[in-house]
XYZ file of C-alpha atoms in Angstrom:
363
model
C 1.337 -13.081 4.374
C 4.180 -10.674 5.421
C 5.924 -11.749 8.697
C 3.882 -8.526 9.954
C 0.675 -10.174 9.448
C 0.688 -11.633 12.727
C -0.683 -10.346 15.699
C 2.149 -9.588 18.246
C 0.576 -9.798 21.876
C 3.519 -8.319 22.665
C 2.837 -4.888 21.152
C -0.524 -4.895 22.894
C 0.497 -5.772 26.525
C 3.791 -3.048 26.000
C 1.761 -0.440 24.570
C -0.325 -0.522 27.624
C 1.801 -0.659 29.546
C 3.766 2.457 28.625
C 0.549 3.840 28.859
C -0.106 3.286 32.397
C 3.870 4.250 33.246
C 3.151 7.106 31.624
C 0.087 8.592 32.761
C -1.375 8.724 29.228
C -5.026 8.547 29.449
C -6.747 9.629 26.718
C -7.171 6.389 24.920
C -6.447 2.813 25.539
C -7.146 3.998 29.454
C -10.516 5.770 28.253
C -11.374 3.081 26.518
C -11.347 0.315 28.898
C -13.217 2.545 31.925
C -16.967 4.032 29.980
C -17.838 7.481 31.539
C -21.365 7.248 33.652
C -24.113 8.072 31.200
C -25.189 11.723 31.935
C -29.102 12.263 32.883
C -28.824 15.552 30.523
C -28.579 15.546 26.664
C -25.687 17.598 24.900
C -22.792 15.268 25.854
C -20.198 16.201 24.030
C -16.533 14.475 23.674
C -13.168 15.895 21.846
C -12.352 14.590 18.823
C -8.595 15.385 17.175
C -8.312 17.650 14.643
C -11.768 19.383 15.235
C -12.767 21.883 17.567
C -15.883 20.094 18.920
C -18.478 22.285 20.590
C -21.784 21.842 22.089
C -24.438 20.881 19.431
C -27.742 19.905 18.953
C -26.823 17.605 15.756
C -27.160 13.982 16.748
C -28.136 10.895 14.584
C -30.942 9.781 13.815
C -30.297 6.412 15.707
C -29.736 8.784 18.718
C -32.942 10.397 19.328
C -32.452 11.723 22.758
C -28.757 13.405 21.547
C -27.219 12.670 24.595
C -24.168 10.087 22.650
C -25.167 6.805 23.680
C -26.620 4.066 20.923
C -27.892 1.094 22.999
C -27.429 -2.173 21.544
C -30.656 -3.736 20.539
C -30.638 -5.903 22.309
C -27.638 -5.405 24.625
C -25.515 -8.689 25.210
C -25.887 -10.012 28.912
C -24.193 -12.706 31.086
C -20.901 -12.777 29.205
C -17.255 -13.394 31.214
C -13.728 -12.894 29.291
C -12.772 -16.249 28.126
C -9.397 -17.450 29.635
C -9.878 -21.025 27.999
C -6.581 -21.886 26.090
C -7.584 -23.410 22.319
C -5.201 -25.325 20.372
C -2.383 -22.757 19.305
C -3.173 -21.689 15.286
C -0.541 -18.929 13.852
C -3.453 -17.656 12.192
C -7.173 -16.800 12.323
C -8.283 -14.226 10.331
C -9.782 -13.161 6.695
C -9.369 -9.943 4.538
C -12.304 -7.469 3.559
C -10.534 -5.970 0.355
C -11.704 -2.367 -0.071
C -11.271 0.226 -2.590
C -11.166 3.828 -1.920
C -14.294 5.645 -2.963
C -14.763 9.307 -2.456
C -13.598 11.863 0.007
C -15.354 14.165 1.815
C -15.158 16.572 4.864
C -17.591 14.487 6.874
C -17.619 12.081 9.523
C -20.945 10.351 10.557
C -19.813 9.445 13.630
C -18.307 12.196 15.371
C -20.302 14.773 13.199
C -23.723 13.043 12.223
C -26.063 15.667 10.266
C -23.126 17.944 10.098
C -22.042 18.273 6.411
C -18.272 19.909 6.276
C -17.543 19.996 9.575
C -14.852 17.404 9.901
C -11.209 17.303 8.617
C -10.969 15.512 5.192
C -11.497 12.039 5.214
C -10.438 9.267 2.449
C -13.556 6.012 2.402
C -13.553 2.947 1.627
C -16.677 0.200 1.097
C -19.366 1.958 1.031
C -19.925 4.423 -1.752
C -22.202 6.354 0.057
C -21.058 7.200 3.274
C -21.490 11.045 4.336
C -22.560 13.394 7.618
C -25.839 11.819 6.837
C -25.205 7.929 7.050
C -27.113 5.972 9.583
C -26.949 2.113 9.578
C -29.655 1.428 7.330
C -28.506 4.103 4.640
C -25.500 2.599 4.691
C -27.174 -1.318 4.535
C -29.210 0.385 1.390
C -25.947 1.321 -0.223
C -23.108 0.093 -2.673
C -20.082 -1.101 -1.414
C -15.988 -0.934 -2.936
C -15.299 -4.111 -1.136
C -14.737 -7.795 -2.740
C -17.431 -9.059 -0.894
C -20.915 -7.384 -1.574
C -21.933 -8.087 1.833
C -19.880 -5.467 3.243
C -21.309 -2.330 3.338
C -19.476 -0.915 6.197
C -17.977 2.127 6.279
C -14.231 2.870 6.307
C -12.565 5.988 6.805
C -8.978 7.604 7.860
C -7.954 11.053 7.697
C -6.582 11.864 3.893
C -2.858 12.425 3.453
C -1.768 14.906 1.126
C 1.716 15.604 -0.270
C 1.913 19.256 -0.477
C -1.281 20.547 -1.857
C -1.976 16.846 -3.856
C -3.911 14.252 -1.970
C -2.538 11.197 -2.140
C -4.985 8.119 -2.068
C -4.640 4.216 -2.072
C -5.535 2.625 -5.351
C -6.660 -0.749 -5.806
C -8.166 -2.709 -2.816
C -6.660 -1.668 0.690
C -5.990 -4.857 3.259
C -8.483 -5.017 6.239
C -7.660 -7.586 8.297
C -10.410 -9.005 10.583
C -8.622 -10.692 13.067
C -8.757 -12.720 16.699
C -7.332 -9.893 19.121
C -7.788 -12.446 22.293
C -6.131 -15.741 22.915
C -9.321 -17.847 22.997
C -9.780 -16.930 18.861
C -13.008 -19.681 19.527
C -15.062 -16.619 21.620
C -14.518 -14.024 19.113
C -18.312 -13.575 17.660
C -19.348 -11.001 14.793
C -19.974 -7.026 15.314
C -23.295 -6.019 16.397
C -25.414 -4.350 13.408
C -24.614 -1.079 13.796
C -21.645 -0.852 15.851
C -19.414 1.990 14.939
C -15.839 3.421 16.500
C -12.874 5.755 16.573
C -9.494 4.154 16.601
C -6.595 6.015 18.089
C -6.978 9.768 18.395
C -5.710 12.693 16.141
C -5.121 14.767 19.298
C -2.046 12.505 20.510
C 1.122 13.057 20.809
C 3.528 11.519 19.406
C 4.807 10.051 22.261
C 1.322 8.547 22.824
C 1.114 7.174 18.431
C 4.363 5.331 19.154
C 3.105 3.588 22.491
C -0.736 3.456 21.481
C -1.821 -0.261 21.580
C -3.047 -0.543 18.529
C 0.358 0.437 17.072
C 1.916 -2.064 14.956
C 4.949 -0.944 12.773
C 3.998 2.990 12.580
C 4.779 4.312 9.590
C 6.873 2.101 6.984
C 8.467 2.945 3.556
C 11.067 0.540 2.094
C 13.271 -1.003 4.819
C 12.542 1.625 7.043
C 10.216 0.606 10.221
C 8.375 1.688 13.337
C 8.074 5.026 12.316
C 6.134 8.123 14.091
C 7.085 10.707 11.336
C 6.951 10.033 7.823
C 10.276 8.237 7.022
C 12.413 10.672 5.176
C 14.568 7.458 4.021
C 11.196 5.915 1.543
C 13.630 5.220 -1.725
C 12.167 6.786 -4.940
C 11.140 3.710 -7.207
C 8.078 3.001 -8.787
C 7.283 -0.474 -6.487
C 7.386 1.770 -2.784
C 4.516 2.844 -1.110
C 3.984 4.358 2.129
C 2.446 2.216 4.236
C 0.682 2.148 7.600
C -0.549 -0.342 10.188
C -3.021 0.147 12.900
C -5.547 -2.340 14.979
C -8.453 -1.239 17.035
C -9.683 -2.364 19.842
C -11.674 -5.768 19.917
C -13.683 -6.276 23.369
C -16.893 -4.675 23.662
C -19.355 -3.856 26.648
C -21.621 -5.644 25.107
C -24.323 -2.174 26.055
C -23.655 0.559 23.398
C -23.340 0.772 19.577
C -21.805 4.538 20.190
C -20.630 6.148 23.247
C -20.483 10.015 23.628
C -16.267 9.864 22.858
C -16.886 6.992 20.165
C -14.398 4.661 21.960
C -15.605 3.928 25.848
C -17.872 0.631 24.258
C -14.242 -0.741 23.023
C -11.425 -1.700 24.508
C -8.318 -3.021 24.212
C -7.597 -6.824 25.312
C -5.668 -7.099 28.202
C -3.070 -10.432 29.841
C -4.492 -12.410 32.133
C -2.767 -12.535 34.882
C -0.036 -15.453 35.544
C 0.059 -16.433 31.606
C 1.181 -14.684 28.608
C -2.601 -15.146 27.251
C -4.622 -11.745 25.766
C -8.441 -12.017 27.092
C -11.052 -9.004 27.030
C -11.235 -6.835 30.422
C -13.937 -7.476 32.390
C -16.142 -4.471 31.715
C -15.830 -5.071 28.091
C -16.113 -9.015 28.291
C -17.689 -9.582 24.413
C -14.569 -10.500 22.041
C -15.155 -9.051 18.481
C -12.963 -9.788 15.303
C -9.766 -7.229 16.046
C -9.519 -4.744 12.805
C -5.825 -4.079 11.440
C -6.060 -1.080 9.079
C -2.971 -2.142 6.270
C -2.855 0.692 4.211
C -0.673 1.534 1.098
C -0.076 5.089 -0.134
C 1.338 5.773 -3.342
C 4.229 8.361 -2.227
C 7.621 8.164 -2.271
C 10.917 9.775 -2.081
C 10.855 13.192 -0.502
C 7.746 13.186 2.244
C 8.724 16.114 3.826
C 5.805 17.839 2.793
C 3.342 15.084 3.796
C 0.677 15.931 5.613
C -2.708 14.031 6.875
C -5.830 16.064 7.071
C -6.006 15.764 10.766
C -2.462 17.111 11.469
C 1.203 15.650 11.262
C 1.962 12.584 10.504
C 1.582 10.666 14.457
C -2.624 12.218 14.461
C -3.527 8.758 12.096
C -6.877 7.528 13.229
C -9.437 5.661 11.340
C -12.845 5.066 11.826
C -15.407 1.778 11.254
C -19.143 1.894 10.849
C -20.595 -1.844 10.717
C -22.888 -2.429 7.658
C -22.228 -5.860 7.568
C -24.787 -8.461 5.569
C -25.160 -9.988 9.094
C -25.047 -14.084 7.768
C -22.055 -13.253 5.609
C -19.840 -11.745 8.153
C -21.071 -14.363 10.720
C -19.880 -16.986 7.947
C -16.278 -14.975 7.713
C -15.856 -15.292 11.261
C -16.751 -18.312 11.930
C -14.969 -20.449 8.875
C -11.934 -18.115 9.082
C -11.606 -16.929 12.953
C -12.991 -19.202 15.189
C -11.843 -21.690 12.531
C -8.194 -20.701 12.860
C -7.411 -20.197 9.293
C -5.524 -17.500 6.987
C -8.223 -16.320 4.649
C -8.809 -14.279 1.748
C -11.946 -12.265 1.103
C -13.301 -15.165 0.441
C -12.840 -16.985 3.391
C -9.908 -19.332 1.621
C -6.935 -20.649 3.154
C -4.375 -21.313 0.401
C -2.418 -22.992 3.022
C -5.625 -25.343 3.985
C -7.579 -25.963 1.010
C -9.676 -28.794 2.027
C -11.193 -26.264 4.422
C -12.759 -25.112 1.259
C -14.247 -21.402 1.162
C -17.137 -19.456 3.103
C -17.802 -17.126 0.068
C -18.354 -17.931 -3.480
C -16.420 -16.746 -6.446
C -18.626 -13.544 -6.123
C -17.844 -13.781 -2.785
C -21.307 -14.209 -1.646
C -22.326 -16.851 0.539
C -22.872 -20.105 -1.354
């Protein structure tokens, strides 16, 4: 792993911080306080890049439109762990996903609403559209290693002057522990789905967002908010980005009506240096670190995402997990406190053994 594999608690805790000095609200701050549920239906909630008006278009897994998902059931009686494990560098696993279509949809923000959203660029499953629900998406094929995942993946697509660009091969989705007790974190809740970071934010607000790792990276060239105009012109560079959503949960809704008030961000506990979920959102899920690799580079001045310039990157997750396999990831690879493949290997640990198969399927 790259020395940027690991998760720097640092980042988190100044992030948020810069947010609160700041005043910047609209998304590590929205995310950790859930609006009251509204006794009305037509809740609506802005989403960057898209001029989102009142509509009557809700999923199906929403029946009374008003935003919310419950979780079936909901989790109850949960605290933030502040228990202190034995310290492991690592504790996560890859889900290695190709990119499959694109497609001016986004089942999250825009369910039932076919072209209404920016262009997006998916990955894992093959069928994801305006139209997805969770067991559509269950029912369909996936681009990842590991058949089990069917989620959906999905980030705004970047284009270099009028050509998309889009990641070949399989993309690096790290699942990883976002809190210090890695020995809480527990899978994602069948159909839990999210918005990380928001295409409507500054730039001020992309550089100190919490899930912001290295921004935007070319080369040697580092902790970028604009597309680096340094990215050398030979066939091995990329363009590369890396983002990680939020990992606590409120343990209540699958959706919320701004797609990001059921997640939060962790937060220190007071007197240590240790990362623990807030209070309100007490569940600790696997953290996700988007690691993606465009193939771009040389002159980017004319790079563009769908969404807007380059500091509106958001992605989105839809879970579509096989629930035994991803509970098997988790638990050999996170709670285990190992550095796994999408297989749940550890290279560095192999008498550990695997979670997956060679299909990676459980055994």
């Amino acid at each position: 792993m790259a020395r940027r594999s690991k998760i720097v608690s640092t980042t988190l805790i100044t992030g948020a911080l810069l947010l609160t000095s700041l005043g910047l609200g609209g998304i590590a701050m929205s995310a950790e306080t859930p609006p009251a549920k509204s006794a009305g239906a037509g809740v609506t909630a802005a989403h960057a890049g898209h001029t989102m008006a009142a509509s009557s278009a809700s999923s199906p897994e929403d029946p009374d439109g008003d935003g919310y998902i419950p979780a079936n059931p909901p989790v109850t009686g949960v605290t933030p762990s502040t228990k202190e494990p034995p310290h492991r560098y690592f504790h996560e696993f890859q889900a290695n996903c190709s990119v499959s279509h694109t497609k001016a949809d986004d089942p999250i923000v825009y369910p039932q609403q076919p072209g209404a959203s920016h262009d997006h660029t998916f990955m894992g499953n093959t069928t994801t559209d305006a139209a997805s629900t969770t067991a559509s998406l269950e029912a369909g094929r996936t681009t990842c290693k590991a058949p089990g995942d069917k989620s959906g993946y999905w980030m705004p697509t970047l284009s270099n002057g009028d050509k998309p660009v889009l990641p070949i091969g399989p993309q690096t989705i790290y699942y990883k522990a976002g809190v210090t007790d890695y020995t809480s974190v527990r899978p994602f809740p069948r159909g839990l789905r999210f918005v990380v970071g928001d295409p409507m934010q500054s730039a001020e607000e992309f550089r100190h967002h919490p899930g912001f790792v290295e921004g935007w990276e070319c080369g040697d060239s580092f902790f970028n908010i604009e597309f680096p105009k340094d990215c050398p012109s030979r066939p091995e560079v990329q363009l590369n980005i890396r983002f990680q959503a939020p990992s606590c949960w409120d343990g209540k809704y699958l959706d919320t009506p701004d797609h990001r008030s059921h997640m939060a961000y962790p937060v220190v506990n007071p007197g240590t240096n240790n990362n623990v979920c807030p209070a309100d959102h007490p569940v600790a899920l696997p953290m996700i670190e988007f690691k993606m690799a465009f193939p771009v580079n040389g002159d980017l001045s004319k790079a563009r995402l769908a969404s807007g310039p380059s500091w509106s990157f958001h992605y989105d997750f839809f879970n579509a997990w096989d629930a035994p396999t991803l509970k098997a990831l988790v638990d050999h690879c996170v709670v285990g406190a190992l550095q796994c493949d999408a297989r749940g290997y550890d290279q560095t640990h192999p008498e550990a053994g695997a979670a997956l198969d060679e299909n990676y399927e459980l055994p």
